[in-house]
């Protein structure tokens, strides 16, 4: 339900939330929300790997806001387009990409929230407004403080 609400908030056709227990990609848990535009992809079981564009979020922990054009030339996307799941289903195409790492208070990587294919306009740096630490949060949280 959370990933569906996140997709609606950013007005995107695709959203995914991935949780990596103790940073272990092989034990990842995923939740996906796709609009009717991508209904044919709802059963795709393709899981992100560190070798692809997601790998930079895993290792470096930055937030990303990339246009479709930037994704097309990203060096780690070349492996992505040929991958299929165990049933030979492809991942839906990424048309712009917003990716925000989910970090613990100690900055350990816990997961990533992603969105792609915005319904109107492109993703912009404004979409990343709430992904950097608040000056009021002395513990380094990635979300703004509520007080």
PDB file of C-alpha atoms in Angstrom, residues 52-119:
ATOM      1  CA  UNK A  52      22.959  -2.245 -12.932  1.00  0.00           C
ATOM      2  CA  UNK A  53      21.898   1.345 -12.471  1.00  0.00           C
ATOM      3  CA  UNK A  54      20.609   0.500  -8.966  1.00  0.00           C
ATOM      4  CA  UNK A  55      24.145  -0.455  -7.904  1.00  0.00           C
ATOM      5  CA  UNK A  56      25.191   3.144  -7.454  1.00  0.00           C
ATOM      6  CA  UNK A  57      22.339   3.652  -4.970  1.00  0.00           C
ATOM      7  CA  UNK A  58      23.411   0.499  -3.078  1.00  0.00           C
ATOM      8  CA  UNK A  59      27.070   1.450  -2.854  1.00  0.00           C
ATOM      9  CA  UNK A  60      27.202   5.268  -2.807  1.00  0.00           C
ATOM     10  CA  UNK A  61      23.779   5.986  -1.227  1.00  0.00           C
ATOM     11  CA  UNK A  62      22.916   9.068  -3.309  1.00  0.00           C
ATOM     12  CA  UNK A  63      19.458  10.146  -4.377  1.00  0.00           C
ATOM     13  CA  UNK A  64      18.999  10.170  -8.143  1.00  0.00           C
ATOM     14  CA  UNK A  65      16.784  12.200 -10.392  1.00  0.00           C
ATOM     15  CA  UNK A  66      17.512  11.263 -14.004  1.00  0.00           C
ATOM     16  CA  UNK A  67      15.652  12.141 -17.176  1.00  0.00           C
ATOM     17  CA  UNK A  68      14.923   9.512 -19.794  1.00  0.00           C
ATOM     18  CA  UNK A  69      17.758  10.925 -21.901  1.00  0.00           C
ATOM     19  CA  UNK A  70      20.235  10.647 -18.999  1.00  0.00           C
ATOM     20  CA  UNK A  71      19.192   7.046 -18.378  1.00  0.00           C
ATOM     21  CA  UNK A  72      19.819   6.140 -22.014  1.00  0.00           C
ATOM     22  CA  UNK A  73      23.490   7.070 -21.701  1.00  0.00           C
ATOM     23  CA  UNK A  74      24.050   5.789 -18.144  1.00  0.00           C
ATOM     24  CA  UNK A  75      26.905   3.261 -18.183  1.00  0.00           C
ATOM     25  CA  UNK A  76      25.136   0.786 -15.897  1.00  0.00           C
ATOM     26  CA  UNK A  77      21.886   0.739 -17.849  1.00  0.00           C
ATOM     27  CA  UNK A  78      23.361  -1.237 -20.758  1.00  0.00           C
ATOM     28  CA  UNK A  79      23.030  -4.483 -18.753  1.00  0.00           C
ATOM     29  CA  UNK A  80      19.468  -3.691 -17.766  1.00  0.00           C
ATOM     30  CA  UNK A  81      17.765  -3.764 -21.156  1.00  0.00           C
ATOM     31  CA  UNK A  82      18.605  -7.393 -21.949  1.00  0.00           C
ATOM     32  CA  UNK A  83      17.562  -8.886 -18.579  1.00  0.00           C
ATOM     33  CA  UNK A  84      14.458 -11.010 -18.123  1.00  0.00           C
ATOM     34  CA  UNK A  85      12.983 -12.821 -15.148  1.00  0.00           C
ATOM     35  CA  UNK A  86      12.719 -16.606 -14.804  1.00  0.00           C
ATOM     36  CA  UNK A  87       9.615 -16.591 -17.040  1.00  0.00           C
ATOM     37  CA  UNK A  88      11.321 -14.437 -19.702  1.00  0.00           C
ATOM     38  CA  UNK A  89       9.320 -11.354 -18.744  1.00  0.00           C
ATOM     39  CA  UNK A  90      11.100  -8.038 -19.149  1.00  0.00           C
ATOM     40  CA  UNK A  91      11.162  -5.159 -16.678  1.00  0.00           C
ATOM     41  CA  UNK A  92       8.992  -2.219 -17.777  1.00  0.00           C
ATOM     42  CA  UNK A  93      11.012   0.472 -19.544  1.00  0.00           C
ATOM     43  CA  UNK A  94      12.402   3.231 -17.355  1.00  0.00           C
ATOM     44  CA  UNK A  95      11.366   6.664 -18.606  1.00  0.00           C
ATOM     45  CA  UNK A  96      13.036   8.953 -16.156  1.00  0.00           C
ATOM     46  CA  UNK A  97      14.087   7.695 -12.746  1.00  0.00           C
ATOM     47  CA  UNK A  98      13.774   8.966  -9.213  1.00  0.00           C
ATOM     48  CA  UNK A  99      15.604   6.827  -6.652  1.00  0.00           C
ATOM     49  CA  UNK A 100      15.934   7.610  -2.967  1.00  0.00           C
ATOM     50  CA  UNK A 101      17.956   5.377  -0.651  1.00  0.00           C
ATOM     51  CA  UNK A 102      16.425   4.436   2.670  1.00  0.00           C
ATOM     52  CA  UNK A 103      19.076   4.724   5.363  1.00  0.00           C
ATOM     53  CA  UNK A 104      19.170   3.928   9.055  1.00  0.00           C
ATOM     54  CA  UNK A 105      20.127   6.628  11.532  1.00  0.00           C
ATOM     55  CA  UNK A 106      23.679   5.236  11.369  1.00  0.00           C
ATOM     56  CA  UNK A 107      23.582   5.649   7.545  1.00  0.00           C
ATOM     57  CA  UNK A 108      23.392   1.887   6.887  1.00  0.00           C
ATOM     58  CA  UNK A 109      21.680   1.148   3.576  1.00  0.00           C
ATOM     59  CA  UNK A 110      18.271  -0.451   4.193  1.00  0.00           C
ATOM     60  CA  UNK A 111      16.563  -0.109   0.830  1.00  0.00           C
ATOM     61  CA  UNK A 112      15.476   2.142  -1.984  1.00  0.00           C
ATOM     62  CA  UNK A 113      12.272   3.833  -3.088  1.00  0.00           C
ATOM     63  CA  UNK A 114      12.076   4.320  -6.849  1.00  0.00           C
ATOM     64  CA  UNK A 115       9.687   5.897  -9.324  1.00  0.00           C
ATOM     65  CA  UNK A 116       9.705   6.084 -13.104  1.00  0.00           C
ATOM     66  CA  UNK A 117       7.659   7.490 -15.982  1.00  0.00           C
ATOM     67  CA  UNK A 118       6.034  10.553 -14.534  1.00  0.00           C
ATOM     68  CA  UNK A 119       2.528  11.165 -15.877  1.00  0.00           C
TER      69      UNK A 119
END
